C-alpha cells in the first residue's frame, strides 16, 4: 500500500468550498464511489468527502479545514487530502523494465 497525504492552502475559503462541491459532483463521473460527504467526527466538524475507486484500487479522504474563525494566527485554512492506494503490480506474464 502507498499512503500519500498532501494539502492545498493559500486559496480563499469560498474557493475551497466550491472545490469540495465540485469534487463531490465530479469524482463519480470519473468512476469514484462517494462513501460519505458531510461533517467529520472531529470537534470542529470539518467537511469531509470519502471516496473509493475499485478500478484504481484507491481510497481518498478529503477534508476542508476552515480556520477563518479560529484564534490561531498563521494557521491557514486548507484542503487536506489523504490518498491510499495499492502498489502497482504488472499483469500476469508481463515484466516491468
Coordinates of N, CA and C in Angstrom, one line a residue:
X1 N 0.8 -1.2 0.0 CA 0.0 0.0 0.0 C 0.9 1.2 0.0
X2 N 0.4 2.3 -0.6 CA 1.0 3.6 -0.6 C 0.1 4.6 0.1
X3 N 0.6 5.4 1.0 CA -0.2 6.4 1.7 C 0.4 7.7 1.3
X4 N -0.4 8.6 0.7 CA 0.2 9.9 0.2 C -0.7 11.0 0.7
X5 N -0.3 11.7 1.8 CA -1.1 12.9 2.2 C -0.5 14.2 1.6
X6 N -1.3 15.1 1.3 CA -0.9 16.4 0.9 C -2.0 17.5 1.1
X7 N -1.7 18.7 1.0 CA -2.7 19.7 1.3 C -2.6 20.9 0.3
X8 N -3.6 21.7 0.3 CA -3.7 22.9 -0.6 C -4.2 24.1 0.3
X9 N -3.4 25.1 0.3 CA -3.8 26.3 1.1 C -3.5 27.6 0.2
X10 N -3.6 28.7 0.9 CA -3.4 30.0 0.1 C -4.5 30.2 -1.0
X11 N -5.7 29.7 -0.7 CA -6.8 29.9 -1.6 C -8.0 30.4 -0.7
X12 N -8.8 31.2 -1.2 CA -9.9 31.7 -0.4 C -10.8 30.5 0.1
X13 N -11.4 30.7 1.3 CA -12.2 29.6 1.8 C -13.5 29.4 0.9
X14 N -14.0 30.5 0.3 CA -15.1 30.3 -0.7 C -14.7 29.4 -1.8
X15 N -13.5 29.6 -2.4 CA -13.0 28.8 -3.5 C -12.8 27.3 -3.0
X16 N -12.4 27.1 -1.8 CA -12.2 25.8 -1.3 C -13.6 25.1 -1.1
X17 N -14.6 25.8 -0.6 CA -15.9 25.3 -0.5 C -16.5 24.9 -1.9
X18 N -16.2 25.7 -2.9 CA -16.7 25.4 -4.2 C -15.9 24.1 -4.8
X19 N -14.6 24.0 -4.4 CA -13.8 22.9 -4.9 C -14.4 21.6 -4.2
X20 N -14.8 21.6 -3.0 CA -15.3 20.4 -2.3 C -16.6 20.0 -3.0
X21 N -17.5 21.0 -3.4 CA -18.7 20.7 -4.1 C -18.4 20.1 -5.5
X22 N -17.4 20.6 -6.2 CA -17.0 20.1 -7.5 C -16.5 18.7 -7.4
X23 N -15.7 18.4 -6.3 CA -15.2 17.1 -6.1 C -16.3 16.1 -5.9
X24 N -17.3 16.5 -5.1 CA -18.5 15.7 -4.8 C -19.2 15.3 -6.1
X25 N -19.3 16.3 -7.0 CA -20.0 16.1 -8.3 C -19.2 15.4 -9.3
X26 N -17.9 15.7 -9.4 CA -17.1 15.2 -10.5 C -16.5 13.8 -10.2
X27 N -16.1 13.5 -9.0 CA -15.5 12.2 -8.8 C -16.3 11.0 -9.2
X28 N -17.6 11.0 -9.0 CA -18.4 9.9 -9.5 C -18.4 9.7 -11.0
X29 N -18.2 10.9 -11.7 CA -18.2 10.8 -13.2 C -16.9 10.2 -13.7
X30 N -15.9 10.1 -12.8 CA -14.6 9.5 -13.1 C -14.4 8.1 -12.5
X31 N -15.5 7.6 -12.1 CA -15.5 6.2 -11.6 C -15.3 6.0 -10.1
X32 N -15.3 7.1 -9.3 CA -15.2 7.1 -7.9 C -16.6 6.9 -7.2
X33 N -16.6 6.2 -6.2 CA -17.9 6.0 -5.4 C -17.7 6.8 -4.1
X34 N -18.6 7.8 -4.0 CA -18.6 8.7 -2.7 C -19.2 7.8 -1.6
X35 N -18.4 7.5 -0.6 CA -19.0 6.7 0.5 C -19.5 7.6 1.7
X36 N -19.0 8.8 1.7 CA -19.6 9.8 2.7 C -19.2 11.2 2.3
X37 N -20.1 12.1 2.7 CA -19.9 13.5 2.4 C -20.6 14.3 3.5
X38 N -19.9 15.1 4.3 CA -20.5 15.8 5.4 C -19.5 16.1 6.5
X39 N -20.0 16.6 7.6 CA -19.1 16.9 8.8 C -18.4 15.6 9.3
X40 N -17.1 15.7 9.6 CA -16.4 14.6 10.1 C -16.7 14.5 11.6
X41 N -16.1 13.6 12.4 CA -16.4 13.4 13.8 C -15.4 14.2 14.7
X42 N -14.7 15.1 14.1 CA -13.8 16.0 14.9 C -14.6 17.0 15.7
X43 N -14.1 17.6 16.7 CA -14.8 18.7 17.4 C -15.1 19.9 16.5
X44 N -14.3 20.1 15.4 CA -14.6 21.2 14.5 C -15.7 20.8 13.4
X45 N -16.0 19.5 13.4 CA -17.0 19.0 12.4 C -16.6 19.5 11.0
X46 N -15.3 19.3 10.6 CA -14.8 19.7 9.3 C -15.6 18.9 8.2
X47 N -15.8 19.6 7.1 CA -16.4 18.9 5.9 C -15.5 17.9 5.4
X48 N -16.0 16.7 5.2 CA -15.1 15.6 4.7 C -15.8 14.8 3.6
X49 N -15.0 14.5 2.6 CA -15.5 13.6 1.5 C -14.6 12.4 1.5
X50 N -15.3 11.2 1.5 CA -14.5 10.0 1.4 C -15.0 9.2 0.1
X51 N -14.1 8.8 -0.7 CA -14.4 8.1 -1.9 C -13.5 6.9 -2.2
X52 N -14.0 5.9 -2.9 CA -13.2 4.7 -3.3 C -13.3 4.6 -4.8
X53 N -12.2 4.0 -5.3 CA -12.2 3.7 -6.7 C -11.8 2.2 -6.8
X54 N -12.7 1.3 -7.2 CA -12.3 -0.1 -7.4 C -11.4 -0.3 -8.5
X55 N -11.6 0.5 -9.6 CA -10.7 0.4 -10.8 C -9.3 0.8 -10.5
X56 N -9.2 1.9 -9.8 CA -7.8 2.4 -9.4 C -7.3 1.8 -8.2
X57 N -8.1 1.0 -7.5 CA -7.7 0.4 -6.2 C -7.2 1.4 -5.2
X58 N -8.0 2.4 -5.0 CA -7.5 3.6 -4.2 C -8.7 4.1 -3.4
X59 N -8.4 4.8 -2.3 CA -9.4 5.4 -1.4 C -8.8 6.8 -1.1
X60 N -9.7 7.8 -1.0 CA -9.3 9.1 -0.6 C -10.2 9.7 0.4
X61 N -9.6 10.4 1.3 CA -10.3 11.2 2.3 C -9.9 12.7 2.1
X62 N -10.9 13.6 1.9 CA -10.6 15.0 1.6 C -11.3 15.8 2.6
X63 N -10.6 16.6 3.4 CA -11.2 17.5 4.4 C -11.0 18.9 4.1
X64 N -12.0 19.7 4.4 CA -11.9 21.2 4.3 C -11.7 21.7 5.7
X65 N -10.5 22.1 6.0 CA -10.2 22.7 7.4 C -10.3 24.2 7.3
X66 N -11.5 24.6 7.8 CA -11.9 26.1 7.7 C -11.4 26.7 9.0
X67 N -10.3 27.4 8.9 CA -9.7 28.1 10.1 C -9.9 29.6 10.1
X68 N -10.9 30.1 9.4 CA -11.1 31.5 9.3 C -11.6 32.1 10.6
X69 N -12.3 31.4 11.5 CA -12.8 31.9 12.7 C -12.1 31.4 13.9
X70 N -10.9 30.9 13.8 CA -10.1 30.4 14.9 C -9.1 31.3 15.4
X71 N -8.8 31.3 16.6 CA -7.8 32.2 17.2 C -6.3 31.7 17.0
X72 N -6.0 31.0 15.9 CA -4.7 30.5 15.7 C -4.0 31.4 14.6
X73 N -3.3 32.4 15.0 CA -2.7 33.2 14.0 C -1.7 32.4 13.1
X74 N -1.8 32.6 11.9 CA -0.8 31.9 11.0 C -1.2 30.5 10.5
X75 N -2.3 29.9 11.1 CA -2.8 28.6 10.7 C -3.8 28.8 9.6
X76 N -3.4 28.6 8.3 CA -4.3 28.8 7.2 C -5.3 27.8 7.0
X77 N -6.4 28.1 6.5 CA -7.5 27.2 6.0 C -6.8 26.3 4.9
X78 N -7.3 25.1 4.8 CA -6.7 24.3 3.8 C -7.7 23.1 3.4
X79 N -7.4 22.5 2.3 CA -8.0 21.3 1.9 C -6.9 20.2 2.1
X80 N -7.2 19.2 2.9 CA -6.2 18.2 3.2 C -6.7 16.9 2.6
X81 N -5.8 16.3 1.8 CA -6.1 15.1 1.0 C -5.2 14.0 1.5
X82 N -5.8 12.8 1.8 CA -5.1 11.7 2.3 C -5.5 10.5 1.3
X83 N -4.6 10.1 0.4 CA -4.8 9.1 -0.6 C -4.1 7.8 -0.2
X84 N -4.8 6.7 -0.3 CA -4.3 5.4 0.0 C -4.5 4.6 -1.3
X85 N -3.5 3.9 -1.8 CA -3.7 3.0 -2.9 C -2.8 1.8 -2.9
X86 N -3.2 0.8 -3.6 CA -2.4 -0.4 -3.7 C -1.2 -0.1 -4.6
X87 N -0.1 -0.8 -4.3 CA 1.1 -0.7 -5.2 C 0.8 -1.3 -6.5
X88 N 1.5 -0.7 -7.5 CA 1.3 -1.3 -8.9 C 1.9 -2.6 -9.0
X89 N 1.2 -3.5 -9.6 CA 1.7 -4.9 -9.9 C 1.4 -5.1 -11.4
X90 N 2.4 -5.5 -12.1 CA 2.2 -5.8 -13.6 C 1.3 -7.0 -13.7
X91 N 0.5 -7.0 -14.8 CA -0.4 -8.2 -15.1 C 0.4 -9.4 -15.2
X92 N -0.2 -10.6 -14.9 CA 0.5 -11.9 -15.0 C 1.1 -12.0 -16.4
X93 N 2.3 -12.5 -16.4 CA 3.0 -12.7 -17.7 C 3.7 -11.5 -18.2
X94 N 3.6 -10.3 -17.6 CA 4.2 -9.1 -18.1 C 5.3 -8.7 -17.2
X95 N 6.4 -8.1 -17.7 CA 7.5 -7.6 -17.0 C 7.5 -6.1 -17.0
X96 N 8.1 -5.5 -15.9 CA 8.3 -4.0 -15.9 C 9.7 -3.7 -16.0
X97 N 10.1 -3.0 -17.0 CA 11.5 -2.6 -17.2 C 11.7 -1.2 -16.9

